[in-house]
Amino acid sequence: DECYIGGRPRYRGVSKRGRGTREIPVVGAVERGGKVSVRAVDTVSRATVLPFLMERIEEGATVYTDELNIYTALPQHGFQHDAVRHKEEQYVRYTDDGRSIHTNTLEGFWLCPKSAILRIHRGVSRRKLQGYLDEHTFRYNHRNDQGGLFYALLNQAASAPPREQATA
């Protein structure tokens, strides 16, 4: 799925959102019951979204998206693909075998960085957005850890390879 992240409109009465605004496009993928991966991109196009998905998703996996036309190329790249039609107010579709097709898991994730940027940071520059997204990705991916986020961060820091010292 994709979303657009930015601050509140600069002028009252301006409520345009998404494409065609100064908001920053972000693409993401989430495994049901698993981890999320997101990236800020320059544009939402096949040239930016498909490489991200091919890097993050196993070939042959089933990918559920909305009806945006850039996703129609997924079967050509070795993915199974199914979509929901948001324009027709379809947000969940059930198949005959009982599977639910939706993008609600990722839509729910978008709420975290968007609300933090609006309420805590009150806006974000394009340069710093990926850092904020990485923070919320880490929080989401470690939400069920036994020791909590603090110990997850400590464990990750302890297991990181040592950095080379810069010489003067």
PDB file of N, CA and C in Angstrom, residues 14 19 26-27 34 47 74 76 87 89 91 101 106-107 109-110 133 136 144 147 159:
ATOM      1  N   VAL A  14      -8.091  24.565   2.859  1.00  0.00           N
ATOM      2  CA  VAL A  14      -7.405  23.718   1.883  1.00  0.00           C
ATOM      3  C   VAL A  14      -7.361  22.319   2.465  1.00  0.00           C
ATOM      4  N   ARG A  19      -1.974  12.547  -3.655  1.00  0.00           N
ATOM      5  CA  ARG A  19      -1.296  12.941  -4.888  1.00  0.00           C
ATOM      6  C   ARG A  19      -1.633  14.371  -5.258  1.00  0.00           C
ATOM      7  N   VAL A  26       4.925   7.477   0.577  1.00  0.00           N
ATOM      8  CA  VAL A  26       5.563   6.393   1.309  1.00  0.00           C
ATOM      9  C   VAL A  26       4.914   5.088   0.857  1.00  0.00           C
ATOM     10  N   VAL A  27       5.725   4.060   0.596  1.00  0.00           N
ATOM     11  CA  VAL A  27       5.195   2.739   0.251  1.00  0.00           C
ATOM     12  C   VAL A  27       5.540   1.774   1.377  1.00  0.00           C
ATOM     13  N   GLY A  34       2.888 -10.459  10.887  1.00  0.00           N
ATOM     14  CA  GLY A  34       4.343 -10.374  10.868  1.00  0.00           C
ATOM     15  C   GLY A  34       4.848  -8.946  10.924  1.00  0.00           C
ATOM     16  N   ALA A  47       8.225   2.256 -11.204  1.00  0.00           N
ATOM     17  CA  ALA A  47       9.688   2.317 -11.117  1.00  0.00           C
ATOM     18  C   ALA A  47      10.186   2.373  -9.677  1.00  0.00           C
ATOM     19  N   LEU A  74       2.305  -7.036 -10.874  1.00  0.00           N
ATOM     20  CA  LEU A  74       2.841  -7.985  -9.902  1.00  0.00           C
ATOM     21  C   LEU A  74       2.882  -9.424 -10.416  1.00  0.00           C
ATOM     22  N   GLN A  76       3.438 -10.534 -13.323  1.00  0.00           N
ATOM     23  CA  GLN A  76       4.548 -10.653 -14.272  1.00  0.00           C
ATOM     24  C   GLN A  76       5.891 -10.792 -13.565  1.00  0.00           C
ATOM     25  N   LYS A  87     -12.380   2.476  -4.393  1.00  0.00           N
ATOM     26  CA  LYS A  87     -13.249   3.452  -5.063  1.00  0.00           C
ATOM     27  C   LYS A  87     -14.709   3.015  -5.025  1.00  0.00           C
ATOM     28  N   GLU A  89     -15.924   1.538  -2.472  1.00  0.00           N
ATOM     29  CA  GLU A  89     -16.134   1.383  -1.030  1.00  0.00           C
ATOM     30  C   GLU A  89     -16.044  -0.072  -0.590  1.00  0.00           C
ATOM     31  N   TYR A  91     -13.621  -2.557   1.178  1.00  0.00           N
ATOM     32  CA  TYR A  91     -12.420  -2.537   2.004  1.00  0.00           C
ATOM     33  C   TYR A  91     -11.990  -3.936   2.425  1.00  0.00           C
ATOM     34  N   ILE A 101      -9.425 -10.620   1.779  1.00  0.00           N
ATOM     35  CA  ILE A 101      -8.537  -9.792   0.988  1.00  0.00           C
ATOM     36  C   ILE A 101      -8.750  -8.353   1.440  1.00  0.00           C
ATOM     37  N   LEU A 106      -1.929  -2.770   6.935  1.00  0.00           N
ATOM     38  CA  LEU A 106      -1.018  -1.667   6.640  1.00  0.00           C
ATOM     39  C   LEU A 106      -1.695  -0.316   6.827  1.00  0.00           C
ATOM     40  N   GLU A 107      -2.972  -0.231   6.512  1.00  0.00           N
ATOM     41  CA  GLU A 107      -3.707   1.019   6.749  1.00  0.00           C
ATOM     42  C   GLU A 107      -3.672   1.368   8.233  1.00  0.00           C
ATOM     43  N   PHE A 109      -1.268   0.517  10.297  1.00  0.00           N
ATOM     44  CA  PHE A 109       0.093   0.948  10.614  1.00  0.00           C
ATOM     45  C   PHE A 109       0.305   2.407  10.251  1.00  0.00           C
ATOM     46  N   TRP A 110      -0.239   2.848   9.102  1.00  0.00           N
ATOM     47  CA  TRP A 110      -0.022   4.233   8.672  1.00  0.00           C
ATOM     48  C   TRP A 110      -0.458   5.226   9.736  1.00  0.00           C
ATOM     49  N   LEU A 133      10.036   7.026  10.030  1.00  0.00           N
ATOM     50  CA  LEU A 133       9.406   5.790   9.576  1.00  0.00           C
ATOM     51  C   LEU A 133      10.124   4.573  10.147  1.00  0.00           C
ATOM     52  N   HIS A 136       9.034   4.010  13.795  1.00  0.00           N
ATOM     53  CA  HIS A 136       7.711   3.401  13.933  1.00  0.00           C
ATOM     54  C   HIS A 136       7.687   1.975  13.402  1.00  0.00           C
ATOM     55  N   ASN A 144       5.327  -7.130  20.177  1.00  0.00           N
ATOM     56  CA  ASN A 144       4.969  -8.311  20.971  1.00  0.00           C
ATOM     57  C   ASN A 144       6.158  -8.929  21.695  1.00  0.00           C
ATOM     58  N   GLY A 147      10.254  -8.558  26.554  1.00  0.00           N
ATOM     59  CA  GLY A 147      10.856  -7.561  27.424  1.00  0.00           C
ATOM     60  C   GLY A 147      10.442  -6.138  27.125  1.00  0.00           C
ATOM     61  N   SER A 159      23.886  -6.834  19.577  1.00  0.00           N
ATOM     62  CA  SER A 159      24.203  -7.808  18.534  1.00  0.00           C
ATOM     63  C   SER A 159      24.706  -7.161  17.247  1.00  0.00           C
TER      64      SER A 159
END
